[in-house]
């Protein structure tokens, strides 16, 4: 139900990806636009031809775009300017159209770091990052910016090695996770994600006196998060990062403070 009316001056934002049918972005951004009575609308576009889609953003003067799998890396080549950390990461998830010039940002890293910094000071903390895919890359660069003592563990060790060599940090196989006693443990692998909800990257008895952050947000509470809580660890659920990255996008597009609680409620209600 829209309370504002779409008019000839409505600004359009969109998510582009493939597949995109299950994205929660239209739901949360439209709810936030409505809440602040902003004359914006948000749609999802399944995009196969990325270069043409970016030409479309310019030609149709879309205000902002959220970029998802599989376009986060390739789109870097088609934009006018990229924020510094995103350049290093080599991937963006947010486009802002400023009078025809397209700027690229990566709010995955900043959304994750914001969620962590709400719980802990990051500098010099022993941090073990599980996974070496796209999300791990973004978070690893953010952690390095903040001066953590980082180790990257991944099932495919070669991928951990490549990322670790860019960041000058330690790496190893995922099976080594139980030999560390980190201050912070971050899961970016898909272990525990719906429908494999009984999977977890580490046995419960090794979750002791650490902050555990799982970027998986479906289910809302993964087995990893539940077991960490049962052992008295501080935890961060994936939904926090998901909301933070969306809130930062919203602020880049509108210049207004995002209604974070409302956005979170919409997602939690949808996933519950
Ligand atoms: P994302 O964009 O979410 O990071 P991705 O780039 O496909 O997605 O990365 C998925 C990550 O989950 C990788 O680190 C992957 O490990 P590999 O590099 O060995 O493929 C990890 N992953 C996926 N399924 C896994 C499983 N069953 N066990 C362990 N790691 C897994």
Short mmCIF file of C-alpha atoms and ligand atoms in Angstrom, two decimals:
data_model
loop_
_atom_site.label_atom_id
_atom_site.label_comp_id
_atom_site.label_asym_id
_atom_site.label_seq_id
_atom_site.Cartn_x
_atom_site.Cartn_y
_atom_site.Cartn_z
CA UNK A 1 0.00 0.00 0.00
CA UNK A 2 1.54 3.31 -1.08
CA UNK A 3 0.46 6.42 0.77
CA UNK A 4 2.35 8.80 -1.46
CA UNK A 5 1.53 8.87 -5.13
CA UNK A 6 3.95 8.19 -7.93
CA UNK A 7 4.16 11.36 -10.00
CA UNK A 8 6.16 12.74 -12.90
CA UNK A 9 8.85 13.86 -10.45
CA UNK A 10 9.23 10.59 -8.53
CA UNK A 11 12.89 9.56 -8.31
CA UNK A 12 13.51 5.93 -9.23
CA UNK A 13 15.99 3.63 -7.49
CA UNK A 14 16.43 -0.05 -8.33
CA UNK A 15 18.31 -3.23 -7.66
CA UNK A 16 20.02 -4.95 -10.58
CA UNK A 17 21.13 -8.58 -10.40
CA UNK A 18 20.42 -12.06 -11.69
CA UNK A 19 18.50 -13.69 -10.10
CA UNK A 20 16.78 -10.86 -8.29
CA UNK A 21 13.27 -12.20 -7.67
CA UNK A 22 13.91 -13.00 -3.99
CA UNK A 23 15.62 -9.72 -3.11
CA UNK A 24 14.34 -7.97 0.01
CA UNK A 25 15.69 -4.60 -1.18
CA UNK A 26 12.42 -3.35 -2.79
CA UNK A 27 10.54 -4.16 0.40
CA UNK A 28 12.85 -2.31 2.78
CA UNK A 29 13.66 0.70 0.61
CA UNK A 30 10.03 1.34 -0.36
CA UNK A 31 9.02 1.03 3.30
CA UNK A 32 11.71 3.57 4.23
CA UNK A 33 10.71 5.99 1.42
CA UNK A 34 7.08 5.73 2.55
CA UNK A 35 7.97 6.24 6.19
CA UNK A 36 9.83 9.48 5.48
CA UNK A 37 7.26 10.50 2.82
CA UNK A 38 9.99 10.83 0.19
CA UNK A 39 8.96 10.98 -3.46
CA UNK A 40 11.06 7.95 -4.38
CA UNK A 41 10.19 4.47 -5.65
CA UNK A 42 12.25 1.28 -5.81
CA UNK A 43 12.02 -1.59 -8.31
CA UNK A 44 13.96 -4.81 -9.02
CA UNK A 45 15.41 -5.45 -12.49
CA UNK A 46 16.77 -8.79 -13.62
CA UNK A 47 19.80 -7.78 -15.69
CA UNK A 48 21.77 -9.96 -18.09
CA UNK A 49 23.42 -7.23 -20.21
CA UNK A 50 25.21 -5.13 -17.62
CA UNK A 51 26.82 -2.55 -19.90
CA UNK A 52 23.46 -1.77 -21.51
CA UNK A 53 21.81 -1.58 -18.10
CA UNK A 54 24.34 1.01 -16.93
CA UNK A 55 23.68 3.02 -20.11
CA UNK A 56 20.02 2.79 -19.13
CA UNK A 57 20.72 4.17 -15.65
CA UNK A 58 22.31 7.22 -17.29
CA UNK A 59 19.78 7.58 -20.08
CA UNK A 60 16.73 7.28 -17.82
CA UNK A 61 18.37 9.22 -14.99
CA UNK A 62 17.79 6.66 -12.22
CA UNK A 63 18.78 8.21 -8.89
CA UNK A 64 20.41 5.19 -7.30
CA UNK A 65 21.08 1.53 -7.91
CA UNK A 66 21.82 -1.41 -5.66
CA UNK A 67 24.01 -3.97 -7.42
CA UNK A 68 23.98 -7.65 -6.56
CA UNK A 69 25.29 -11.00 -7.79
CA UNK A 70 26.76 -11.46 -10.40
CA UNK A 71 27.45 -7.81 -11.32
CA UNK A 72 29.38 -6.37 -8.35
CA UNK A 73 32.82 -6.69 -9.97
CA UNK A 74 32.15 -6.02 -13.67
CA UNK A 75 30.19 -2.81 -13.01
CA UNK A 76 33.33 -1.14 -11.65
CA UNK A 77 34.48 -0.72 -15.29
CA UNK A 78 31.38 1.23 -16.33
CA UNK A 79 31.22 3.92 -13.63
CA UNK A 80 32.78 7.42 -13.48
CA UNK A 81 34.25 7.25 -9.99
CA UNK A 82 34.68 4.62 -7.24
CA UNK A 83 35.23 5.20 -3.50
CA UNK A 84 38.78 4.33 -2.41
CA UNK A 85 38.15 1.17 -0.36
CA UNK A 86 35.79 -0.18 -3.03
CA UNK A 87 38.57 0.31 -5.59
CA UNK A 88 40.83 -1.89 -3.48
CA UNK A 89 38.09 -4.47 -2.92
CA UNK A 90 37.40 -4.43 -6.67
CA UNK A 91 33.63 -4.61 -6.19
CA UNK A 92 30.76 -2.20 -5.52
CA UNK A 93 27.16 -2.72 -4.45
CA UNK A 94 25.83 0.85 -4.69
CA UNK A 95 25.61 3.40 -7.51
CA UNK A 96 24.70 7.03 -6.92
CA UNK A 97 23.76 9.22 -9.88
CA UNK A 98 24.93 12.77 -9.28
CA UNK A 99 23.77 14.88 -12.21
CA UNK A 100 24.66 12.23 -14.74
CA UNK A 101 27.93 11.11 -13.15
CA UNK A 102 27.79 7.61 -11.69
CA UNK A 103 29.64 7.05 -8.41
CA UNK A 104 30.28 3.55 -7.03
CA UNK A 105 30.38 2.64 -3.32
CA UNK A 106 30.67 -0.59 -1.37
CA UNK A 107 28.35 -0.53 1.65
CA UNK A 108 28.93 -4.26 2.31
CA UNK A 109 32.25 -3.49 3.98
CA UNK A 110 31.03 -0.37 5.76
CA UNK A 111 27.79 -2.10 6.87
CA UNK A 112 29.74 -5.02 8.36
CA UNK A 113 32.31 -2.78 10.06
CA UNK A 114 29.54 -0.59 11.51
CA UNK A 115 27.85 -3.67 13.02
CA UNK A 116 31.19 -4.77 14.54
CA UNK A 117 32.17 -1.35 15.85
CA UNK A 118 28.86 -1.08 17.69
CA UNK A 119 30.12 -4.02 19.82
CA UNK A 120 33.91 -3.82 19.90
CA UNK A 121 36.95 -1.64 19.19
CA UNK A 122 38.60 -3.36 16.20
CA UNK A 123 42.20 -2.18 16.37
CA UNK A 124 44.70 -5.01 17.06
CA UNK A 125 41.92 -7.56 17.75
CA UNK A 126 42.74 -11.14 16.80
CA UNK A 127 40.17 -11.84 14.09
CA UNK A 128 39.49 -15.06 12.20
CA UNK A 129 37.49 -14.63 9.00
CA UNK A 130 35.92 -17.78 7.53
CA UNK A 131 35.47 -17.71 3.76
CA UNK A 132 37.23 -16.01 0.87
CA UNK A 133 34.38 -15.17 -1.51
CA UNK A 134 32.93 -11.78 -2.46
CA UNK A 135 31.55 -10.89 0.96
CA UNK A 136 34.75 -12.04 2.72
CA UNK A 137 36.77 -9.80 0.41
CA UNK A 138 34.76 -6.71 1.28
CA UNK A 139 34.85 -7.39 5.03
CA UNK A 140 38.56 -8.34 5.02
CA UNK A 141 39.50 -4.99 3.45
CA UNK A 142 37.39 -3.17 6.04
CA UNK A 143 39.02 -5.12 8.89
CA UNK A 144 42.46 -4.33 7.54
CA UNK A 145 41.58 -0.61 7.32
CA UNK A 146 40.67 -0.79 11.00
CA UNK A 147 43.96 -2.44 11.97
CA UNK A 148 42.74 -5.87 13.13
CA UNK A 149 45.15 -8.81 13.39
CA UNK A 150 43.52 -10.86 10.63
CA UNK A 151 43.63 -14.54 9.61
CA UNK A 152 41.59 -15.82 6.65
CA UNK A 153 40.50 -19.48 6.57
CA UNK A 154 38.74 -21.02 3.59
CA UNK A 155 37.72 -24.46 2.30
CA UNK A 156 39.64 -23.72 -0.92
CA UNK A 157 42.97 -22.67 0.59
CA UNK A 158 44.24 -21.12 -2.66
CA UNK A 159 41.48 -18.47 -2.52
CA UNK A 160 42.39 -17.62 1.08
CA UNK A 161 46.03 -17.35 0.01
CA UNK A 162 45.24 -14.93 -2.84
CA UNK A 163 43.19 -12.62 -0.59
CA UNK A 164 45.70 -12.86 2.27
CA UNK A 165 48.58 -11.91 -0.02
CA UNK A 166 46.71 -8.74 -1.09
CA UNK A 167 46.17 -7.84 2.56
CA UNK A 168 49.45 -9.10 3.96
CA UNK A 169 47.76 -11.33 6.56
CA UNK A 170 47.77 -15.01 7.58
CA UNK A 171 45.64 -17.70 5.92
CA UNK A 172 44.83 -21.41 6.07
CA UNK A 173 42.23 -24.12 5.53
CA UNK A 174 38.77 -23.91 7.10
CA UNK A 175 39.47 -27.07 9.14
CA UNK A 176 42.02 -25.13 11.20
CA UNK A 177 39.33 -22.93 12.77
CA UNK A 178 39.32 -24.83 16.07
CA UNK A 179 43.04 -24.22 16.67
CA UNK A 180 42.57 -20.44 17.08
CA UNK A 181 41.34 -18.50 20.09
CA UNK A 182 40.35 -15.24 18.41
CA UNK A 183 38.70 -12.16 19.91
CA UNK A 184 36.40 -12.07 16.88
CA UNK A 185 35.13 -14.90 14.66
CA UNK A 186 33.33 -13.98 11.44
CA UNK A 187 31.54 -16.48 9.21
CA UNK A 188 31.13 -15.43 5.57
CA UNK A 189 30.73 -18.96 4.22
CA UNK A 190 27.28 -20.24 3.36
CA UNK A 191 27.47 -22.92 6.07
CA UNK A 192 24.23 -22.80 8.10
CA UNK A 193 22.27 -20.94 5.43
CA UNK A 194 18.71 -22.09 4.65
CA UNK A 195 17.98 -24.92 3.84
CA UNK A 196 21.17 -26.43 5.38
CA UNK A 197 20.31 -24.94 8.78
CA UNK A 198 22.06 -27.68 10.82
CA UNK A 199 25.49 -26.89 9.34
CA UNK A 200 28.03 -24.86 11.28
CA UNK A 201 31.71 -24.09 10.65
CA UNK A 202 32.94 -24.81 14.20
CA UNK A 203 31.97 -27.13 17.08
CA UNK A 204 30.15 -25.49 19.97
CA UNK A 205 32.82 -26.21 22.59
CA UNK A 206 35.28 -23.98 20.73
CA UNK A 207 33.01 -20.95 20.96
CA UNK A 208 34.39 -19.32 24.10
CA UNK A 209 34.95 -15.68 25.12
CA UNK A 210 34.73 -14.24 21.64
CA UNK A 211 32.48 -12.02 19.54
CA UNK A 212 30.79 -14.17 16.89
CA UNK A 213 29.46 -12.53 13.73
CA UNK A 214 27.62 -14.63 11.13
CA UNK A 215 26.74 -12.81 7.91
CA UNK A 216 24.13 -15.48 7.05
CA UNK A 217 20.70 -13.88 7.70
CA UNK A 218 18.38 -16.70 6.65
CA UNK A 219 17.63 -18.16 9.18
CA UNK A 220 17.78 -15.06 11.37
CA UNK A 221 19.57 -17.07 14.06
CA UNK A 222 21.93 -19.61 12.55
CA UNK A 223 23.14 -22.61 14.51
CA UNK A 224 26.49 -20.80 14.92
CA UNK A 225 24.79 -17.80 16.54
CA UNK A 226 22.56 -19.96 18.77
CA UNK A 227 25.49 -22.01 20.05
CA UNK A 228 27.65 -18.92 20.59
CA UNK A 229 24.83 -17.37 22.64
CA UNK A 230 24.43 -20.59 24.67
CA UNK A 231 28.17 -20.37 25.52
CA UNK A 232 27.85 -16.74 26.62
CA UNK A 233 29.58 -15.17 23.60
CA UNK A 234 28.55 -11.76 22.26
CA UNK A 235 26.97 -12.16 18.81
CA UNK A 236 26.04 -10.22 15.69
CA UNK A 237 23.40 -11.65 13.37
CA UNK A 238 23.62 -11.31 9.60
CA UNK A 239 20.49 -9.19 9.53
CA UNK A 240 22.45 -6.38 11.23
CA UNK A 241 24.91 -6.20 8.35
CA UNK A 242 22.12 -6.56 5.79
CA UNK A 243 20.22 -3.63 7.31
CA UNK A 244 23.34 -1.49 7.75
CA UNK A 245 24.39 -1.89 4.12
CA UNK A 246 20.86 -1.01 3.00
CA UNK A 247 20.63 1.97 5.38
CA UNK A 248 23.94 3.35 4.07
CA UNK A 249 22.63 2.98 0.49
CA UNK A 250 19.43 4.79 1.43
CA UNK A 251 21.44 7.66 2.93
CA UNK A 252 23.66 7.92 -0.17
CA UNK A 253 20.60 8.15 -2.46
CA UNK A 254 18.39 10.44 -0.40
CA UNK A 255 20.76 12.41 1.84
CA UNK A 256 18.36 11.56 4.72
CA UNK A 257 19.04 9.48 7.80
CA UNK A 258 17.64 6.00 7.20
CA UNK A 259 14.81 4.75 9.49
CA UNK A 260 16.95 1.80 10.57
CA UNK A 261 14.53 0.31 13.12
CA UNK A 262 11.68 0.31 10.62
CA UNK A 263 13.87 -1.31 7.95
CA UNK A 264 14.96 -3.96 10.43
CA UNK A 265 11.40 -4.70 11.50
CA UNK A 266 10.33 -5.15 7.89
CA UNK A 267 13.10 -7.68 7.24
CA UNK A 268 12.68 -9.54 10.54
CA UNK A 269 8.92 -9.83 9.94
CA UNK A 270 9.52 -11.11 6.41
CA UNK A 271 12.11 -13.72 7.52
CA UNK A 272 10.36 -14.85 10.72
P1 LIG B 1 29.55 -14.46 -1.15
O1 LIG B 1 29.32 -13.39 -2.16
O2 LIG B 1 28.40 -14.67 -0.21
O3 LIG B 1 30.84 -14.29 -0.41
P2 LIG B 1 30.83 -16.53 -2.70
O4 LIG B 1 31.74 -15.51 -3.30
O5 LIG B 1 30.24 -17.57 -3.58
O6 LIG B 1 29.61 -15.84 -1.97
O7 LIG B 1 31.64 -17.25 -1.49
C1 LIG B 1 31.11 -18.33 -0.78
C2 LIG B 1 32.06 -18.71 0.34
O8 LIG B 1 31.47 -19.78 1.09
C3 LIG B 1 33.41 -19.25 -0.13
O9 LIG B 1 34.40 -18.93 0.82
C4 LIG B 1 33.16 -20.77 -0.16
O10 LIG B 1 34.32 -21.55 -0.05
P3 LIG B 1 35.14 -21.99 -1.39
O11 LIG B 1 35.95 -20.80 -1.78
O12 LIG B 1 35.95 -23.16 -0.95
O13 LIG B 1 34.10 -22.35 -2.42
C5 LIG B 1 32.33 -20.91 1.08
N1 LIG B 1 31.52 -22.14 1.09
C6 LIG B 1 30.39 -22.39 0.37
N2 LIG B 1 29.91 -23.62 0.66
C7 LIG B 1 30.74 -24.16 1.60
C8 LIG B 1 30.79 -25.42 2.30
N3 LIG B 1 29.86 -26.35 2.11
N4 LIG B 1 31.79 -25.61 3.19
C9 LIG B 1 32.73 -24.66 3.40
N5 LIG B 1 32.75 -23.47 2.76
C10 LIG B 1 31.78 -23.22 1.87
#
